[in-house]
Coordinates of C-alpha atoms and ligand atoms in Angstrom, one line a residue:
X1 CA 40.4 -34.0 -2.4
X2 CA 37.6 -33.3 -4.8
X3 CA 34.2 -34.7 -4.1
X4 CA 33.2 -36.6 -7.3
X5 CA 29.6 -37.2 -6.5
X6 CA 26.8 -34.8 -5.7
X7 CA 23.4 -35.4 -4.2
X8 CA 20.1 -34.2 -5.6
X9 CA 16.6 -35.2 -6.5
X10 CA 15.6 -36.8 -9.8
X11 CA 12.3 -36.1 -11.5
X12 CA 11.1 -38.0 -14.5
X13 CA 9.1 -41.0 -15.9
X14 CA 8.3 -43.7 -13.4
X15 CA 9.5 -41.6 -10.5
X16 CA 7.4 -40.1 -7.6
X17 CA 6.0 -36.6 -8.3
X18 CA 8.2 -35.3 -5.4
X19 CA 11.2 -36.8 -7.1
X20 CA 13.6 -39.5 -5.8
X21 CA 16.9 -39.2 -4.0
X22 CA 19.7 -39.6 -6.4
X23 CA 23.5 -39.2 -6.7
X24 CA 25.1 -37.7 -9.7
X25 CA 28.6 -37.8 -11.2
X26 CA 30.3 -36.7 -14.4
X27 CA 32.2 -39.1 -16.6
X28 CA 35.2 -38.2 -18.7
X29 CA 33.1 -37.3 -21.7
X30 CA 30.9 -34.9 -19.9
X31 CA 28.0 -37.3 -19.6
X32 CA 26.0 -37.1 -16.4
X33 CA 25.5 -40.4 -14.6
X34 CA 22.6 -40.4 -12.1
X35 CA 22.2 -43.3 -9.6
X36 CA 18.7 -43.4 -8.3
X37 CA 18.0 -44.8 -4.8
X38 CA 15.0 -46.9 -5.8
X39 CA 14.7 -50.6 -5.9
X40 CA 16.0 -51.9 -8.1
X41 CA 18.8 -49.4 -8.1
X42 CA 18.7 -47.6 -11.4
X43 CA 21.5 -45.7 -13.2
X44 CA 20.7 -43.2 -15.9
X45 CA 23.1 -41.6 -18.4
X46 CA 22.6 -38.1 -19.8
X47 CA 24.7 -37.5 -22.8
X48 CA 24.1 -33.8 -23.5
X49 CA 22.3 -32.3 -20.4
X50 CA 21.2 -28.7 -20.2
X51 CA 22.2 -26.8 -17.1
X52 CA 20.3 -23.9 -15.6
X53 CA 19.6 -22.2 -12.3
X54 CA 16.2 -22.9 -10.8
X55 CA 14.0 -22.5 -7.8
X56 CA 13.2 -19.6 -5.6
X57 CA 16.0 -17.0 -5.7
X58 CA 17.7 -19.3 -8.4
X59 CA 19.2 -21.2 -5.4
X60 CA 19.2 -24.6 -7.0
X61 CA 20.9 -26.1 -10.1
X62 CA 18.7 -28.0 -12.5
X63 CA 20.2 -30.4 -15.0
X64 CA 17.7 -31.6 -17.7
X65 CA 17.8 -34.0 -20.6
X66 CA 15.7 -36.2 -22.8
X67 CA 16.0 -39.9 -21.9
X68 CA 14.4 -42.8 -23.8
X69 CA 11.4 -42.8 -21.6
X70 CA 10.9 -39.0 -21.5
X71 CA 12.2 -35.8 -19.9
X72 CA 14.3 -36.0 -16.8
X73 CA 15.4 -33.3 -14.3
X74 CA 18.1 -33.7 -11.7
X75 CA 17.9 -30.9 -9.2
X76 CA 20.8 -30.0 -6.9
X77 CA 19.8 -28.0 -3.8
X78 CA 22.7 -27.8 -1.4
X79 CA 25.7 -25.6 -1.7
X80 CA 28.1 -28.5 -1.1
X81 CA 26.5 -30.6 -3.9
X82 CA 26.4 -27.6 -6.3
X83 CA 30.1 -27.0 -5.6
X84 CA 31.0 -30.7 -6.1
X85 CA 29.0 -30.7 -9.3
X86 CA 31.0 -27.7 -10.6
X87 CA 34.5 -28.8 -9.6
X88 CA 34.2 -32.4 -10.7
X89 CA 32.8 -31.5 -14.1
X90 CA 35.0 -31.4 -17.3
X91 CA 36.0 -27.8 -18.1
X92 CA 33.2 -26.9 -20.6
X93 CA 30.5 -28.3 -18.3
X94 CA 32.1 -26.6 -15.3
X95 CA 31.7 -23.3 -17.2
X96 CA 28.0 -23.9 -17.7
X97 CA 27.6 -24.8 -14.0
X98 CA 29.4 -21.5 -13.0
X99 CA 27.3 -19.5 -15.4
X100 CA 24.1 -20.9 -13.8
X101 CA 25.6 -20.0 -10.4
X102 CA 26.3 -16.5 -11.8
X103 CA 22.6 -16.0 -12.7
X104 CA 21.9 -16.8 -9.0
X105 CA 24.4 -14.1 -8.0
X106 CA 22.8 -11.6 -10.4
X107 CA 19.5 -12.4 -8.7
X108 CA 21.0 -11.9 -5.3
X109 CA 22.3 -8.5 -6.4
X110 CA 18.7 -7.6 -7.5
X111 CA 17.5 -8.6 -4.1
X112 CA 20.2 -6.5 -2.5
X113 CA 19.0 -3.6 -4.6
X114 CA 15.5 -4.4 -3.3
X115 CA 16.9 -4.1 0.2
X116 CA 18.3 -0.7 -0.6
X117 CA 14.9 0.4 -1.8
X118 CA 13.3 -0.8 1.4
X119 CA 15.8 1.1 3.4
X120 CA 15.1 4.2 1.4
X121 CA 11.4 3.9 2.1
X122 CA 12.1 3.4 5.8
X123 CA 14.4 6.4 5.7
X124 CA 11.8 8.6 4.0
X125 CA 10.7 10.3 7.2
X126 CA 14.3 11.3 7.8
X127 CA 14.6 12.6 4.2
X128 CA 11.4 14.5 5.0
X129 CA 13.2 16.2 7.9
X130 CA 16.0 17.2 5.5
X131 CA 13.5 18.6 3.0
X132 CA 11.7 20.4 5.8
X133 CA 14.9 22.1 6.8
X134 CA 15.6 22.9 3.1
X135 CA 12.2 24.1 2.1
X136 CA 10.0 24.7 5.0
X137 CA 7.4 26.7 3.1
X138 CA 6.4 23.8 0.9
X139 CA 6.6 21.3 3.7
X140 CA 4.5 23.5 5.9
X141 CA 1.8 23.6 3.2
X142 CA 2.1 19.9 2.9
X143 CA 1.7 19.4 6.6
X144 CA -1.1 21.9 7.0
X145 CA -3.2 20.0 4.4
X146 CA -2.9 16.9 6.6
X147 CA -3.8 18.4 9.9
X148 CA -7.4 17.5 10.8
X149 CA -9.8 20.4 11.7
X150 CA -10.4 18.9 15.2
X151 CA -6.7 19.0 15.8
X152 CA -6.5 22.6 14.6
X153 CA -9.5 23.5 17.0
X154 CA -7.5 22.0 19.9
X155 CA -4.6 24.2 19.0
X156 CA -7.0 27.2 18.9
X157 CA -8.2 26.3 22.4
X158 CA -4.6 26.4 23.5
X159 CA -3.9 29.8 21.9
X160 CA -7.1 31.1 23.6
X161 CA -5.9 29.9 27.0
X162 CA -2.5 31.6 26.5
X163 CA -4.2 34.8 25.3
X164 CA -6.3 34.9 28.4
X165 CA -3.1 34.9 30.5
X166 CA -2.0 38.0 28.7
X167 CA -5.1 40.1 28.4
X168 CA -8.7 40.3 29.6
X169 CA -10.9 38.4 27.2
X170 CA -14.6 38.9 27.1
X171 CA -16.7 35.8 26.4
X172 CA -20.1 37.5 26.4
X173 CA -21.8 40.8 26.4
X174 CA -23.1 43.2 23.7
X175 CA -19.7 43.6 22.0
X176 CA -19.1 39.9 21.7
X177 CA -22.7 39.5 20.5
X178 CA -22.2 42.1 17.8
X179 CA -18.9 40.5 16.6
X180 CA -20.5 37.0 16.7
X181 CA -23.6 38.2 14.7
X182 CA -21.5 39.7 12.0
X183 CA -19.0 36.9 12.0
X184 CA -21.6 34.1 11.6
X185 CA -22.8 35.8 8.4
X186 CA -19.3 35.6 7.0
X187 CA -18.7 31.9 8.0
X188 CA -21.7 30.0 6.9
X189 CA -20.8 26.5 5.7
X190 CA -17.3 26.7 7.2
X191 CA -15.4 23.6 8.4
X192 CA -14.3 25.5 11.5
X193 CA -16.6 25.9 14.5
X194 CA -16.1 29.7 15.0
X195 CA -15.8 31.3 18.5
X196 CA -15.8 35.0 18.8
X197 CA -14.1 37.0 21.6
X198 CA -13.4 40.6 22.5
X199 CA -10.1 41.6 24.2
X200 CA -10.3 44.5 26.5
X201 CA -7.4 46.4 24.9
X202 CA -7.1 49.9 23.4
X203 CA -5.0 48.7 20.4
X204 CA -6.7 48.7 16.9
X205 CA -6.2 45.0 16.3
X206 CA -7.8 41.6 15.7
X207 CA -6.5 38.2 15.1
X208 CA -7.6 34.8 14.0
X209 CA -6.1 31.9 15.9
X210 CA -6.1 28.4 14.3
X211 CA -9.4 26.5 14.4
X212 CA -11.8 29.5 14.2
X213 CA -10.9 31.4 17.3
X214 CA -11.3 35.1 16.4
X215 CA -10.3 37.8 18.9
X216 CA -11.2 41.5 18.2
X217 CA -9.6 44.2 20.4
X218 CA -12.1 46.7 21.9
X219 CA -9.9 49.5 20.5
X220 CA -10.7 48.2 17.0
X221 CA -14.5 48.2 17.7
X222 CA -14.2 51.7 19.1
X223 CA -12.4 53.0 16.0
X224 CA -14.8 51.3 13.5
X225 CA -17.4 53.9 12.2
X226 CA -20.0 51.3 11.4
X227 CA -20.9 47.6 11.6
X228 CA -19.8 47.3 7.9
X229 CA -16.4 48.6 8.8
X230 CA -16.1 46.1 11.6
X231 CA -17.4 43.4 9.2
X232 CA -14.6 44.3 6.8
X233 CA -11.9 43.5 9.4
X234 CA -13.7 40.4 10.5
X235 CA -14.0 39.2 6.9
X236 CA -10.2 39.6 6.5
X237 CA -9.5 37.7 9.7
X238 CA -12.0 35.0 8.9
X239 CA -10.3 34.6 5.5
X240 CA -7.0 34.0 7.4
X241 CA -8.7 31.3 9.4
X242 CA -10.3 29.7 6.4
X243 CA -7.1 29.7 4.5
X244 CA -5.4 28.3 7.6
X245 CA -2.7 31.0 7.5
X246 CA -2.4 31.1 11.3
X247 CA -2.0 27.3 11.5
X248 CA 0.6 27.4 8.7
X249 CA 2.4 30.3 10.4
X250 CA 2.6 28.3 13.6
X251 CA 3.8 25.1 11.9
X252 CA 6.4 27.1 10.1
X253 CA 7.7 29.1 13.0
X254 CA 7.7 26.1 15.3
X255 CA 9.2 23.8 12.7
X256 CA 9.5 20.1 13.1
X257 CA 8.5 19.6 16.7
X258 CA 5.1 21.2 16.0
X259 CA 4.7 19.2 12.9
X260 CA 5.3 15.9 14.6
X261 CA 3.1 16.9 17.5
X262 CA 0.3 18.0 15.2
X263 CA 0.5 15.0 13.0
X264 CA 0.6 12.5 15.9
X265 CA -2.3 14.3 17.5
X266 CA -0.6 15.7 20.5
X267 CA -1.3 19.4 20.4
X268 CA -1.5 19.7 24.2
X269 CA 2.2 19.8 24.9
X270 CA 4.2 22.8 25.9
X271 CA 5.6 23.1 22.3
X272 CA 2.7 25.4 21.4
X273 CA 2.5 27.6 24.5
X274 CA 5.3 29.9 23.3
X275 CA 4.0 30.2 19.8
X276 CA 0.5 30.8 21.1
X277 CA 1.8 33.8 23.1
X278 CA 3.5 35.1 19.9
X279 CA 0.5 34.6 17.7
X280 CA -0.6 38.3 17.9
X281 CA 2.8 39.1 16.4
X282 CA 2.6 36.5 13.7
X283 CA 3.3 38.1 10.4
X284 CA 1.8 36.8 7.2
X285 CA 3.5 37.1 3.9
X286 CA 2.3 39.8 1.5
X287 CA 0.8 37.1 -0.6
X288 CA -1.2 35.7 2.3
X289 CA -2.5 39.2 3.1
X290 CA -3.6 39.6 -0.5
X291 CA -5.3 36.2 -0.4
X292 CA -7.1 37.2 2.9
X293 CA -8.2 40.5 1.3
X294 CA -9.6 38.7 -1.7
X295 CA -11.3 35.9 0.3
X296 CA -12.6 38.4 2.8
X297 CA -14.1 40.5 0.0
X298 CA -15.7 37.4 -1.5
X299 CA -17.3 36.6 1.8
X300 CA -18.6 40.1 2.3
X301 CA -20.2 40.0 -1.1
X302 CA -21.7 36.6 -0.5
X303 CA -23.2 37.8 2.8
X304 CA -24.5 40.9 1.0
X305 CA -22.5 43.2 3.4
X306 CA -21.4 46.4 1.8
X307 CA -17.6 46.1 1.2
X308 CA -17.2 49.9 1.1
X309 CA -17.1 49.4 4.9
X310 CA -13.9 47.4 4.5
X311 CA -12.5 49.9 2.2
X312 CA -13.3 52.8 4.5
X313 CA -11.8 51.2 7.5
X314 CA -8.6 50.4 5.6
X315 CA -8.4 54.0 4.4
X316 CA -8.9 55.3 7.8
X317 CA -6.2 53.1 9.3
X318 CA -3.8 53.9 6.5
X319 CA -4.4 57.6 6.9
X320 CA -3.9 57.7 10.7
X321 CA -0.9 59.5 12.0
X322 CA 0.3 58.0 15.2
X323 CA 3.7 57.6 16.9
X324 CA 3.5 54.0 15.7
X325 CA 1.0 52.7 13.1
X326 CA -1.9 50.6 14.4
X327 CA -0.8 46.9 14.8
X328 CA -3.4 45.7 12.3
X329 CA -1.6 47.8 9.7
X330 CA 2.0 47.2 10.8
X331 CA 1.5 43.5 11.0
X332 CA -0.3 43.5 7.6
X333 CA 2.4 44.9 5.3
X334 CA 2.1 46.7 2.0
X335 CA -1.1 48.6 3.0
X336 CA -1.0 51.1 0.1
X337 CA -0.9 48.5 -2.5
X338 CA -3.6 46.4 -0.8
X339 CA -5.8 49.5 -0.5
X340 CA -5.4 50.2 -4.2
X341 CA -6.4 46.7 -5.1
X342 CA -9.4 46.7 -2.8
X343 CA -10.5 50.1 -4.2
X344 CA -10.4 48.7 -7.7
X345 CA -12.3 45.5 -6.7
X346 CA -15.0 47.3 -4.8
X347 CA -15.5 49.8 -7.6
X348 CA -16.3 47.0 -10.0
X349 CA -19.1 45.6 -7.8
X350 CA -22.7 46.4 -8.7
X351 CA -24.6 44.3 -6.2
X352 CA -27.2 45.7 -3.7
X353 CA -26.2 45.4 -0.1
X354 CA -28.3 44.6 3.0
X355 CA -27.5 47.0 5.8
X356 CA -26.3 45.3 9.0
X357 CA -28.9 45.7 11.8
X358 CA -26.2 46.4 14.4
X359 CA -25.7 49.8 16.0
X360 CA -22.0 50.2 17.0
X361 CA -22.5 53.7 18.6
X362 CA -24.6 52.2 21.3
X363 CA -21.9 49.7 22.0
X364 CA -19.2 52.2 22.6
Ligands
ZN401 ZN1 -4.1 39.9 7.7

């Protein structure tokens, strides 16, 4: 059985601002009759009402018309009343009621689309993981930019602790003082708090851990002919630290776990221990090495340290014939090309240099 009446609220002249409870019904001619529950009970007749969706989310049906006393609106809120209004109406009115309901459905679809958008936003971290796997270079760059310097320094501490397990690290003494004196000239105004160390090892090597931890092997100091030559290597390592190459290398080689740990501020976990032990073997790209050469040279010039020292040391290492090339060369690829570049750059410089007041021969 079809419900012939439908409840709603009527708004109009002489009625409360919040509307009055009313019951509507259609007559055979498509006129709307509205009985209003006020005293005395009033019945209105709307001959050609307009029908539209209304309210938040278009959930209600609004039937409006011009009466003798002014404009009226009959608002139907409940699903049951809306349905009764539709099925009891003559066919052409029923179509208009349906069309108003359709606009509600269209709105609901839009809301569902909004839901999809929201889900996408919530899923972005997961999408990020996918992108990380697909394109770790760019994501590593993205991540490195967001890692605070304090966090990077903590990572440097961790690397240092791991390195101490592997080799004897000198914290003080004349060699450390010499390295620190030269190094501080190259790092004025840096965001890192630099710490300089000497490893008691015969290898010709040096490395910059994240966060401004620089370790120079005693073998490198021994093979440097002057403080300027040592400064050349330090400038290159400092440049790696300034450009955050080591941090980037660790983030890249460790992947997502490191990324999450670093971004959430937990760099103390065991995630990094392994990478820390492998840092001395970390290989930078050819491009990173070129960048470090350029930035290192720029820092030497700024500190008025003769860059011919850097050039001489590179030439010496490149010319050395050993069963295996010195690590600083083997882990820094494309030496010939880099040497040529550096030669050209240094030849173009016309500055006056201030000799470093450090005597390496007495150190050895
Ligand atoms: Zn390098």
